[in-house]
Amino acid sequence: MSGPPPGYTRPVRDRVLGIVLKSSAALAASLVLLVLAFVLGEAQGALSQHGLAAFFSGADWYPTQGEFGLLPMAAATLATTTGALLLAAPLGIGAGLFNALVAPRPVARFHRALVEVLAGIPSVVFGLWGLVVLVPLIGGGDHSGQGLLAASVVLALMILPTIALTTEAALERVPAELLHGAAALGLGPVARARRVALPAARRGVIAGLVLATGRAIGETMAVLMVAGNVVAWPAGLREPLRTLTGNIALEMGYATAEHRSVLFVAGLVLMLAVALFVVLAGLFGGAPELSSGSPRA
Amino acid sequence: MRSERLFASVLWFVSMGVCALLLWIVVDLAWRGMGDLSLEFLTEAPRDAGRAGGIGSLLVSTAWIVGTAIAVALPIGFFSAVLLAEGATASARFARLVRGSLDILSAVPSIVFGLFGNAFFCITLGLGYSILSGGLTLACMILPILIRTIEESLRAVPDEQRQAASALGLSRTTTLLRVLLPAAAPGVAVGLVLGIGRALSETAALIFTSGYVTRFPGDLLDSGRALSVHIYDLAMNIPGGNGRAYSTALVLVSLLFVMNALVRLAAARFSRRLAA
């Protein structure tokens, strides 16, 4: 659209509208800075006293005695996230491939709807199912069952839809000519999927995986309910552990002074880590934002 | 070709496995959740830390929290989306900045929103543990998804309609309210329902903002417990609370399913209208 003709003055209410639109958008855009500012502000006390490195060098977490080692919990976050990815990546990519390339159209539609339903289940409900159904299965009677494996399985269920839906979307963006060309060369449907479609969609699939990793790092409730929450290094599939997010949820209720400030340091680290993953996903060909794809609960 | 068939069967197996898992969770939820479900469960306040009584007061608190979030986020989200979609007045750089920061905001973990809400709304603004604090925290969380959906629905309005409005000499404001808004309304409704769904599912951001109180709330400055927080508390802190936790979860998930069905209906109508 070209600008207004010379001598034209805009109606007053259009000018008001322009101001309203701009200030709304400015407010929306500055929210992320506001969040960062307040988390940083509360973390400031602990940071200026000890420095960020101090929280990631000690392994002891005795907040009432002034020992604030976040390292075992950071390791636990890493372990549950890795476990969830190992489980969810093959399943999610498989489900995406199935929908885009193998399934008859009605089956694909039904399956996609189911995956979207899975994406819409609140994390606290996954946690409840994990606590009541999954944990006793893993424990097998002689063991609590809460720990790395239970947390990874529940997390995997939560990030699977993100991976499946981004994979499917990336595969659907592969130009039809490529697939037709491969078919003309005599490649069967499976060879087309493996040799042509997947390599062409690689960036989108990786973006989905990166996005899912960010979600897994930030997820709180479901992990909190099945991880056992003992501060410990990840030692085995059935050994309990406590993640960074779980630690905040458990202790914010009663933490004061320096202890509270250290919890905000953990929040700050989480926020920066997840922001990094968003930027990374963007680098891999524009993070395909899903209607239900960002972190919940 | 054997490898062909093997590959396809593996994909069928994986996908049916995913379906079976989902079915397992949903059937388990319905089966265990039915037990305590009754009309009284939906209308009474919890008693004995939630082991008895119902979730009536929590339904009210949840509705107030979600209502506050929507009332605050919808106007800001709508105007921001208009700016992004009808970008003639905005510089491209400003629009890119807004989109980028919304992308990061949408990825911020909800527990971090909880920390922020506690520090900003509860303490700095002095709202304390209240429905208002929780609702405002959720408003920040759902803003990105609202803006994205509304922006997409505005972009889907054909340009001819804008040109026709312009040719008729309508002001921008009139064009927005009388032409674009009605055309984009179903998309706005989709965004609204998605936002409500997100807000209903939220737990971690509410524990330290809207709090734990199970009474019927009197006003927006009362603390009020959301359904999701109730599920967490019953399952983790109340021995013998699992049954009630399941019933509450069944109510919550049923609400979300109804929302989901509404979204699909609205989206289908929207695309039909665009096709016509």
Coordinates of C-alpha atoms in Angstrom, one line a residue:
Chain A
M1 CA 0.0 0.0 0.0
S2 CA 1.3 3.5 -0.8
G3 CA 1.0 6.3 1.6
P4 CA -1.9 8.7 1.9
P5 CA -2.1 11.5 -0.8
P6 CA -0.6 14.9 0.1
G7 CA -3.0 17.1 2.1
Y8 CA -4.9 14.2 3.5
T9 CA -5.1 14.2 7.3
R10 CA -6.0 11.0 9.1
P11 CA -9.2 10.9 11.1
V12 CA -8.5 11.4 14.8
R13 CA -9.7 7.9 15.8
D14 CA -7.3 6.3 13.3
R15 CA -4.5 8.1 14.9
V16 CA -5.8 6.9 18.3
L17 CA -6.0 3.4 16.9
G18 CA -2.4 3.5 15.7
I19 CA -1.3 4.5 19.2
V20 CA -3.3 1.7 20.8
L21 CA -1.9 -0.9 18.4
K22 CA 1.6 0.2 18.8
S23 CA 1.5 0.4 22.6
S24 CA -0.2 -3.0 22.8
A25 CA 2.5 -4.6 20.7
A26 CA 5.2 -2.8 22.6
L27 CA 3.8 -4.0 25.9
A28 CA 3.6 -7.6 24.6
A29 CA 7.1 -7.4 23.3
S30 CA 8.5 -6.0 26.5
L31 CA 6.9 -8.8 28.7
V32 CA 9.8 -11.1 28.1
L33 CA 12.2 -8.4 29.4
L34 CA 10.0 -7.8 32.4
V35 CA 10.1 -11.5 33.3
L36 CA 13.8 -11.5 32.8
A37 CA 14.3 -8.3 34.8
F38 CA 12.3 -9.6 37.8
V39 CA 13.9 -13.1 37.8
L40 CA 17.3 -11.4 37.5
G41 CA 16.5 -8.9 40.2
E42 CA 15.5 -11.6 42.7
A43 CA 18.6 -13.7 41.8
Q44 CA 20.8 -10.6 42.2
G45 CA 21.4 -11.1 45.9
A46 CA 22.8 -14.6 45.6
L47 CA 24.6 -13.8 42.4
S48 CA 26.5 -10.8 43.7
Q49 CA 27.4 -12.7 46.9
H50 CA 28.7 -15.9 45.3
G51 CA 28.8 -15.5 41.5
L52 CA 27.1 -17.8 39.1
A53 CA 29.9 -20.3 38.9
A54 CA 29.7 -21.1 42.7
F55 CA 26.3 -22.7 42.2
F56 CA 27.6 -25.1 39.6
S57 CA 30.8 -26.1 41.4
G58 CA 29.5 -27.5 44.7
A59 CA 27.5 -30.7 44.8
D60 CA 25.8 -30.2 48.2
W61 CA 22.4 -28.8 48.6
Y62 CA 21.7 -27.9 52.2
P63 CA 19.9 -24.6 51.7
T64 CA 19.3 -24.0 55.5
Q65 CA 23.0 -24.3 56.1
G66 CA 24.0 -22.0 53.2
E67 CA 25.2 -24.8 50.9
F68 CA 23.7 -24.2 47.5
G69 CA 25.2 -26.7 45.0
L70 CA 22.8 -26.9 42.0
L71 CA 25.0 -29.3 40.0
P72 CA 23.3 -32.7 40.9
M73 CA 20.0 -31.2 40.0
A74 CA 21.3 -29.8 36.7
A75 CA 22.6 -33.3 36.0
A76 CA 19.2 -34.7 36.9
T77 CA 17.5 -32.3 34.4
L78 CA 20.1 -33.3 31.8
A79 CA 19.5 -37.0 32.5
T80 CA 15.7 -36.9 32.4
T81 CA 15.8 -34.8 29.2
T82 CA 18.2 -37.2 27.5
G83 CA 16.1 -40.2 28.6
A84 CA 12.9 -38.5 27.3
L85 CA 14.5 -37.7 23.9
L86 CA 15.9 -41.2 23.5
L87 CA 12.4 -42.6 24.0
A88 CA 10.4 -39.9 22.2
A89 CA 12.6 -39.2 19.2
P90 CA 12.2 -42.6 17.4
L91 CA 8.5 -42.9 18.3
G92 CA 7.7 -39.3 17.4
I93 CA 9.6 -39.3 14.1
G94 CA 8.1 -42.7 13.3
A95 CA 4.6 -41.4 14.0
G96 CA 5.3 -38.3 11.8
L97 CA 6.6 -40.5 8.9
F98 CA 3.6 -42.8 9.3
N99 CA 1.2 -39.9 9.0
A100 CA 2.9 -38.1 6.1
L101 CA 4.0 -41.1 4.0
V102 CA 2.5 -44.4 4.9
A103 CA -0.9 -44.1 6.4
P104 CA -4.1 -44.0 4.3
R105 CA -5.6 -40.6 4.5
P106 CA -8.4 -41.3 7.0
V107 CA -6.0 -43.2 9.3
A108 CA -3.6 -40.4 9.1
R109 CA -6.3 -37.9 10.1
F110 CA -7.5 -40.0 13.0
H111 CA -3.9 -40.5 14.2
R112 CA -3.1 -36.9 14.0
A113 CA -6.2 -36.0 16.0
L114 CA -5.1 -38.5 18.6
V115 CA -1.6 -37.0 18.8
E116 CA -3.2 -33.6 19.2
V117 CA -5.3 -34.9 22.1
L118 CA -2.1 -36.2 23.7
A119 CA -0.6 -32.8 23.3
G120 CA -3.6 -31.2 25.1
I121 CA -3.5 -33.4 28.3
P122 CA -2.2 -31.2 31.2
S123 CA 1.1 -32.2 32.6
V124 CA -0.3 -32.7 36.1
V125 CA -2.6 -35.4 34.6
F126 CA 0.4 -37.1 33.1
G127 CA 2.1 -36.9 36.5
L128 CA -0.9 -38.4 38.2
W129 CA -1.0 -41.3 35.7
G130 CA 2.7 -41.8 36.1
L131 CA 2.4 -41.8 39.9
V132 CA -0.5 -44.2 40.2
V133 CA 0.0 -46.5 37.2
L134 CA 3.6 -46.3 35.9
V135 CA 5.6 -46.0 39.1
P136 CA 4.3 -49.2 40.7
L137 CA 4.9 -51.0 37.3
I138 CA 8.5 -49.8 37.3
G139 CA 9.0 -50.5 41.0
G140 CA 7.7 -54.0 40.7
G141 CA 6.8 -54.4 44.4
D142 CA 10.3 -54.2 45.9
H143 CA 11.2 -50.7 44.9
S144 CA 9.5 -47.3 45.0
G145 CA 9.7 -47.0 41.2
Q146 CA 10.1 -43.3 41.4
G147 CA 13.2 -42.1 39.5
L148 CA 15.0 -41.5 36.2
L149 CA 13.1 -44.1 34.2
A150 CA 9.6 -43.0 35.3
A151 CA 10.4 -39.3 34.8
S152 CA 11.8 -40.0 31.3
V153 CA 8.8 -42.0 30.2
V154 CA 6.3 -39.4 31.4
L155 CA 8.4 -36.6 29.8
A156 CA 8.7 -38.6 26.6
L157 CA 4.9 -38.8 26.4
M158 CA 4.7 -35.1 26.8
I159 CA 7.2 -34.2 24.1
L160 CA 6.2 -36.9 21.6
P161 CA 3.4 -34.8 20.1
T162 CA 5.8 -31.9 19.4
I163 CA 8.2 -34.2 17.6
A164 CA 5.5 -36.1 15.7
L165 CA 3.7 -33.0 14.5
T166 CA 6.8 -31.0 13.5
T167 CA 8.2 -34.1 11.6
E168 CA 4.9 -34.5 9.8
A169 CA 4.8 -30.8 8.9
A170 CA 8.4 -30.8 7.7
L171 CA 7.7 -33.9 5.5
E172 CA 4.7 -32.3 4.0
R173 CA 6.8 -29.3 3.0
V174 CA 9.0 -31.5 0.9
P175 CA 8.3 -30.5 -2.8
A176 CA 6.2 -33.1 -4.6
E177 CA 8.5 -33.0 -7.6
L178 CA 11.3 -34.5 -5.5
L179 CA 9.1 -37.5 -4.6
H180 CA 7.7 -37.8 -8.1
G181 CA 11.3 -37.8 -9.5
A182 CA 12.3 -40.5 -7.0
A183 CA 9.2 -42.6 -8.0
A184 CA 10.1 -42.1 -11.7
L185 CA 13.6 -43.5 -10.9
G186 CA 11.8 -46.6 -9.6
L187 CA 12.3 -46.1 -5.9
G188 CA 9.6 -47.7 -3.7
P189 CA 7.6 -45.8 -1.1
V190 CA 10.0 -46.7 1.7
A191 CA 13.1 -45.8 -0.2
R192 CA 11.5 -42.6 -1.1
A193 CA 10.8 -41.9 2.6
R194 CA 14.3 -42.8 3.7
R195 CA 16.5 -41.6 0.8
V196 CA 14.5 -38.5 -0.3
A197 CA 11.8 -37.3 2.0
L198 CA 13.6 -37.6 5.3
P199 CA 16.9 -36.0 4.2
A200 CA 14.9 -33.1 2.6
A201 CA 12.9 -32.6 5.8
R202 CA 16.0 -33.0 8.0
R203 CA 16.1 -29.3 9.2
G204 CA 12.5 -29.3 10.2
V205 CA 12.8 -32.5 12.1
I206 CA 15.8 -31.2 13.9
A207 CA 14.0 -28.0 14.7
G208 CA 11.2 -30.1 16.2
L209 CA 13.7 -32.1 18.3
V210 CA 15.4 -28.9 19.6
L211 CA 12.0 -27.4 20.5
A212 CA 11.0 -30.6 22.3
T213 CA 14.3 -30.5 24.2
G214 CA 13.5 -27.1 25.4
R215 CA 10.1 -28.2 26.6
A216 CA 11.6 -31.2 28.4
I217 CA 14.1 -29.0 30.3
G218 CA 11.3 -26.6 31.4
E219 CA 8.7 -29.2 32.3
T220 CA 7.9 -29.3 36.0
M221 CA 4.8 -31.0 37.4
A222 CA 4.9 -34.3 35.6
V223 CA 8.5 -34.9 36.5
L224 CA 8.0 -33.7 40.0
M225 CA 5.3 -36.2 40.6
V226 CA 7.3 -39.3 39.5
A227 CA 11.0 -38.5 40.0
G228 CA 11.3 -39.2 43.8
N229 CA 12.8 -35.8 44.4
V230 CA 15.9 -36.8 46.4
V231 CA 18.8 -34.5 45.7
A232 CA 21.3 -37.0 44.2
W233 CA 23.4 -37.6 41.1
P234 CA 21.7 -39.7 38.5
A235 CA 22.8 -43.2 39.6
G236 CA 20.5 -45.7 37.9
L237 CA 17.2 -46.0 36.1
R238 CA 15.2 -46.6 39.3
E239 CA 17.1 -44.3 41.5
P240 CA 15.3 -41.1 42.6
L241 CA 16.5 -37.7 41.6
R242 CA 15.4 -34.1 41.7
T243 CA 15.4 -31.7 38.7
L244 CA 16.0 -28.0 38.7
T245 CA 12.4 -27.2 38.0
G246 CA 11.2 -29.7 40.6
N247 CA 13.4 -28.1 43.2
I248 CA 11.9 -24.7 42.6
A249 CA 8.4 -26.1 42.9
L250 CA 9.2 -27.9 46.1
E251 CA 11.0 -25.2 48.0
M252 CA 9.5 -21.9 46.8
G253 CA 6.7 -22.2 49.3
Y254 CA 9.0 -21.8 52.3
A255 CA 12.3 -20.4 51.0
T256 CA 13.3 -17.0 52.3
A257 CA 16.3 -14.6 51.9
E258 CA 19.3 -16.2 50.3
H259 CA 17.6 -19.6 49.7
R260 CA 14.8 -17.9 47.8
S261 CA 17.3 -15.9 45.8
V262 CA 19.2 -19.1 44.8
L263 CA 15.9 -20.6 43.5
F264 CA 15.6 -17.6 41.2
V265 CA 19.1 -18.2 40.1
A266 CA 18.0 -21.7 39.0
G267 CA 15.0 -20.1 37.3
L268 CA 17.3 -17.7 35.5
V269 CA 19.5 -20.6 34.3
L270 CA 16.4 -22.5 33.0
M271 CA 15.1 -19.4 31.2
L272 CA 18.4 -18.8 29.5
A273 CA 18.8 -22.5 28.5
V274 CA 15.3 -22.6 27.0
A275 CA 15.8 -19.3 25.2
L276 CA 19.0 -20.7 23.7
F277 CA 17.0 -23.7 22.4
V278 CA 14.4 -21.4 20.8
V279 CA 17.2 -19.5 19.0
L280 CA 18.7 -22.8 17.9
A281 CA 15.4 -24.1 16.6
G282 CA 15.0 -20.8 14.7
L283 CA 18.4 -21.4 13.1
F284 CA 17.2 -24.8 11.9
G285 CA 14.7 -23.3 9.4
G286 CA 12.2 -21.3 11.4
A287 CA 10.8 -23.0 14.4
P288 CA 7.5 -24.4 13.3
E289 CA 5.3 -23.1 16.1
L290 CA 2.6 -25.5 17.0
S291 CA -0.8 -24.4 18.2
S292 CA -0.1 -26.6 21.2
G293 CA 3.6 -26.9 21.1
S294 CA 5.0 -24.6 23.8
P295 CA 5.6 -25.6 27.4
R296 CA 2.8 -26.0 29.8
A297 CA 2.6 -26.5 33.5
Chain B
M1 CA 10.5 -56.1 -1.4
R2 CA 11.0 -57.3 2.1
S3 CA 12.8 -54.2 3.5
E4 CA 10.0 -52.1 2.2
R5 CA 7.4 -54.1 4.0
L6 CA 9.4 -54.3 7.1
F7 CA 9.8 -50.5 7.3
A8 CA 6.1 -49.9 6.7
S9 CA 5.2 -52.5 9.4
V10 CA 7.5 -50.8 11.9
L11 CA 5.8 -47.5 11.3
W12 CA 2.4 -49.0 11.7
F13 CA 3.5 -50.7 14.9
V14 CA 5.0 -47.5 16.3
S15 CA 1.9 -45.4 15.5
M16 CA -0.5 -48.0 16.8
G17 CA 1.6 -48.2 19.9
V18 CA 1.3 -44.4 20.4
C19 CA -2.5 -44.7 20.0
A20 CA -2.6 -47.6 22.5
L21 CA -0.7 -45.6 25.1
L22 CA -3.0 -42.6 24.7
L23 CA -6.0 -45.0 25.0
W24 CA -4.5 -46.5 28.1
I25 CA -4.2 -43.1 29.8
V26 CA -7.7 -41.9 28.8
V27 CA -9.4 -45.2 29.8
D28 CA -7.5 -45.3 33.1
L29 CA -8.5 -41.7 33.8
A30 CA -12.2 -42.4 33.0
W31 CA -12.2 -45.7 35.0
R32 CA -10.6 -44.4 38.2
G33 CA -12.1 -41.0 37.9
M34 CA -15.7 -42.1 37.7
G35 CA -15.7 -43.5 41.2
D36 CA -16.2 -40.3 43.2
L37 CA -18.0 -38.3 40.5
S38 CA -21.4 -37.0 41.5
L39 CA -23.4 -33.8 41.4
E40 CA -22.3 -33.0 45.0
F41 CA -18.7 -33.5 43.9
L42 CA -19.2 -30.7 41.4
T43 CA -20.9 -28.3 43.7
E44 CA -19.5 -28.7 47.2
A45 CA -16.2 -27.3 48.6
P46 CA -13.5 -29.8 49.6
R47 CA -13.5 -31.1 53.2
D48 CA -10.9 -32.9 55.1
A49 CA -8.0 -31.6 52.9
G50 CA -9.9 -32.8 49.8
R51 CA -10.5 -36.4 50.9
A52 CA -14.2 -35.6 51.2
G53 CA -16.5 -33.0 49.8
G54 CA -16.1 -31.9 46.2
I55 CA -14.5 -29.3 43.9
G56 CA -17.3 -26.7 43.6
S57 CA -15.3 -23.9 45.0
L58 CA -12.2 -24.9 42.9
L59 CA -14.3 -24.7 39.8
V60 CA -15.3 -21.2 40.7
S61 CA -11.7 -20.2 41.5
T62 CA -10.5 -21.7 38.3
A63 CA -13.1 -19.9 36.3
W64 CA -12.2 -16.6 37.9
I65 CA -8.4 -17.1 37.3
V66 CA -8.9 -18.1 33.7
G67 CA -11.5 -15.3 33.2
T68 CA -9.0 -12.7 34.6
A69 CA -6.3 -14.0 32.3
I70 CA -8.5 -13.8 29.2
A71 CA -9.9 -10.4 30.1
V72 CA -6.4 -9.0 30.3
A73 CA -4.7 -10.9 27.5
L74 CA -7.4 -10.7 24.9
P75 CA -7.5 -7.0 24.2
I76 CA -3.7 -6.7 24.3
G77 CA -3.3 -9.8 22.2
F78 CA -5.9 -8.6 19.7
F79 CA -4.4 -5.2 19.2
S80 CA -0.9 -6.6 18.9
A81 CA -2.0 -9.1 16.4
V82 CA -3.7 -6.4 14.3
L83 CA -0.4 -4.5 14.3
L84 CA 1.5 -7.5 13.2
A85 CA -1.0 -8.6 10.5
E86 CA -2.0 -5.2 9.1
G87 CA 1.6 -4.1 9.2
A88 CA 1.4 -1.0 7.0
T89 CA 1.8 1.2 10.1
A90 CA 4.6 -0.8 11.7
S91 CA 8.1 -0.9 10.5
A92 CA 9.3 -4.3 9.6
R93 CA 12.0 -4.2 12.2
F94 CA 9.5 -3.5 15.0
A95 CA 7.3 -6.4 13.9
R96 CA 10.3 -8.7 13.8
L97 CA 11.3 -7.6 17.3
V98 CA 7.8 -8.2 18.6
R99 CA 7.6 -11.7 17.0
G100 CA 11.1 -12.7 18.3
S101 CA 10.4 -11.7 21.8
L102 CA 7.0 -13.5 21.7
D103 CA 8.7 -16.6 20.5
I104 CA 11.0 -16.6 23.5
L105 CA 8.1 -15.7 25.9
S106 CA 6.2 -18.7 24.6
A107 CA 9.1 -21.0 25.5
V108 CA 9.7 -19.7 29.0
P109 CA 9.1 -22.6 31.4
S110 CA 5.9 -22.2 33.4
I111 CA 7.7 -22.6 36.7
V112 CA 9.7 -19.5 35.7
F113 CA 6.4 -17.7 35.1
G114 CA 5.5 -18.8 38.6
L115 CA 8.7 -17.2 40.0
F116 CA 8.1 -14.0 38.0
G117 CA 4.4 -13.8 39.0
N118 CA 5.3 -14.3 42.7
A119 CA 8.0 -11.6 42.6
F120 CA 6.1 -9.1 40.5
F121 CA 2.3 -9.5 41.1
C122 CA 2.3 -11.0 44.6
I123 CA 5.1 -8.9 46.2
T124 CA 6.1 -5.9 44.1
L125 CA 2.5 -4.9 43.2
G126 CA 1.3 -6.1 46.6
L127 CA -1.5 -8.4 45.3
G128 CA -0.5 -11.3 47.5
Y129 CA -1.5 -14.9 46.8
S130 CA -4.7 -14.1 44.9
I131 CA -6.8 -15.0 42.0
L132 CA -5.7 -11.7 40.4
S133 CA -2.0 -12.5 40.7
G134 CA -2.6 -16.0 39.2
G135 CA -4.8 -14.6 36.4
L136 CA -2.3 -11.9 35.5
T137 CA 0.6 -14.5 35.5
L138 CA -1.5 -16.7 33.2
A139 CA -2.3 -13.7 31.0
C140 CA 1.5 -13.3 30.3
M141 CA 1.7 -17.0 29.5
I142 CA -1.1 -17.2 27.0
L143 CA -0.4 -13.9 25.2
P144 CA 1.9 -15.5 22.6
I145 CA -0.6 -18.1 21.5
L146 CA -3.4 -15.6 21.4
I147 CA -1.4 -13.2 19.2
R148 CA -0.3 -15.9 16.9
T149 CA -3.7 -17.4 16.2
I150 CA -5.4 -14.0 15.8
E151 CA -2.6 -12.8 13.5
E152 CA -3.1 -15.8 11.3
S153 CA -6.8 -15.4 11.1
L154 CA -6.4 -11.7 10.2
R155 CA -3.9 -12.6 7.5
A156 CA -6.4 -15.1 6.1
V157 CA -8.9 -12.3 5.3
P158 CA -8.7 -11.7 1.5
D159 CA -7.1 -8.5 0.4
E160 CA -10.1 -7.6 -1.8
Q161 CA -12.1 -6.9 1.3
R162 CA -9.5 -4.4 2.5
Q163 CA -9.4 -2.8 -0.9
A164 CA -13.1 -2.6 -1.1
A165 CA -13.3 -0.9 2.3
S166 CA -10.6 1.5 1.2
A167 CA -12.4 2.3 -2.0
L168 CA -15.5 3.0 0.0
G169 CA -13.5 5.6 2.0
L170 CA -13.8 3.8 5.3
S171 CA -11.4 4.8 8.0
R172 CA -8.9 2.3 9.3
T173 CA -10.8 2.0 12.5
T174 CA -14.1 1.3 10.7
T175 CA -12.4 -1.2 8.4
L176 CA -10.9 -3.0 11.4
L177 CA -14.1 -3.2 13.4
R178 CA -16.7 -3.7 10.6
V179 CA -14.7 -5.6 8.0
L180 CA -11.7 -7.4 9.4
L181 CA -13.0 -8.3 12.9
P182 CA -16.2 -10.1 11.6
A183 CA -14.2 -11.9 9.0
A184 CA -11.6 -13.0 11.4
A185 CA -14.0 -13.7 14.3
P186 CA -13.9 -17.5 14.1
G187 CA -10.1 -17.5 14.1
V188 CA -10.2 -15.2 17.1
A189 CA -12.5 -17.7 18.8
V190 CA -10.0 -20.5 18.1
G191 CA -7.2 -18.5 19.7
L192 CA -9.5 -17.7 22.6
V193 CA -10.3 -21.3 23.2
L194 CA -6.7 -22.4 22.8
G195 CA -5.7 -19.8 25.4
I196 CA -8.4 -21.0 27.8
G197 CA -7.2 -24.5 27.4
R198 CA -3.6 -23.5 28.1
A199 CA -4.7 -21.6 31.2
L200 CA -6.8 -24.5 32.5
S201 CA -3.9 -26.9 32.1
E202 CA -1.5 -24.7 34.0
T203 CA -0.2 -25.8 37.4
A204 CA 3.4 -24.7 38.1
A205 CA 2.7 -21.0 37.4
L206 CA -0.2 -21.0 39.8
I207 CA 1.1 -22.7 43.0
F208 CA 3.0 -19.6 44.1
T209 CA 0.7 -16.9 42.6
S210 CA -3.0 -17.9 43.2
G211 CA -2.2 -20.2 46.1
Y212 CA -3.9 -23.1 47.8
V213 CA -7.0 -21.9 49.6
T214 CA -10.0 -24.1 48.9
R215 CA -12.9 -21.8 50.1
F216 CA -15.3 -20.3 47.6
P217 CA -13.6 -17.0 46.6
G218 CA -15.2 -13.8 47.7
D219 CA -13.4 -11.4 45.4
L220 CA -10.4 -11.3 43.1
L221 CA -7.9 -10.6 45.9
D222 CA -8.8 -13.8 47.6
S223 CA -6.5 -16.8 47.2
G224 CA -8.1 -19.5 45.2
R225 CA -6.9 -23.0 44.3
A226 CA -7.1 -24.1 40.6
L227 CA -8.3 -27.6 39.6
S228 CA -4.8 -28.5 38.4
V229 CA -3.2 -27.4 41.7
H230 CA -5.8 -29.5 43.6
I231 CA -4.8 -32.6 41.5
Y232 CA -1.2 -32.1 42.4
D233 CA -1.8 -31.5 46.1
L234 CA -4.1 -34.5 46.5
A235 CA -1.7 -36.8 44.7
M236 CA 1.5 -35.7 46.3
N237 CA 0.6 -34.4 49.8
I238 CA -2.6 -36.1 50.9
P239 CA -2.5 -39.8 51.8
G240 CA -5.6 -41.4 50.3
G241 CA -6.2 -38.5 48.0
N242 CA -5.6 -40.4 44.7
G243 CA -9.3 -41.2 44.1
R244 CA -10.3 -37.6 44.4
A245 CA -7.3 -36.5 42.3
Y246 CA -8.5 -38.8 39.5
S247 CA -12.0 -37.5 39.7
T248 CA -10.7 -33.9 39.5
A249 CA -8.5 -34.8 36.6
L250 CA -11.4 -36.4 34.8
V251 CA -13.4 -33.2 35.2
L252 CA -10.5 -31.1 34.0
V253 CA -9.7 -33.3 31.0
S254 CA -13.4 -33.4 30.0
L255 CA -13.5 -29.6 30.1
L256 CA -10.4 -29.5 27.8
F257 CA -12.0 -32.1 25.4
V258 CA -15.1 -30.0 25.1
M259 CA -12.9 -27.0 24.4
N260 CA -10.9 -29.0 21.8
A261 CA -14.2 -30.0 20.0
L262 CA -15.2 -26.3 20.0
V263 CA -11.9 -25.4 18.4
R264 CA -12.3 -28.0 15.7
L265 CA -15.9 -26.9 15.0
A266 CA -14.9 -23.2 14.7
A267 CA -11.9 -24.0 12.6
A268 CA -13.9 -26.2 10.2
R269 CA -16.5 -23.4 9.9
F270 CA -13.7 -20.9 9.4
S271 CA -12.1 -22.8 6.5
R272 CA -15.5 -23.4 4.9
R273 CA -16.2 -19.7 5.0
L274 CA -12.8 -19.0 3.4
A275 CA -13.4 -21.5 0.7
A276 CA -16.9 -20.1 -0.1

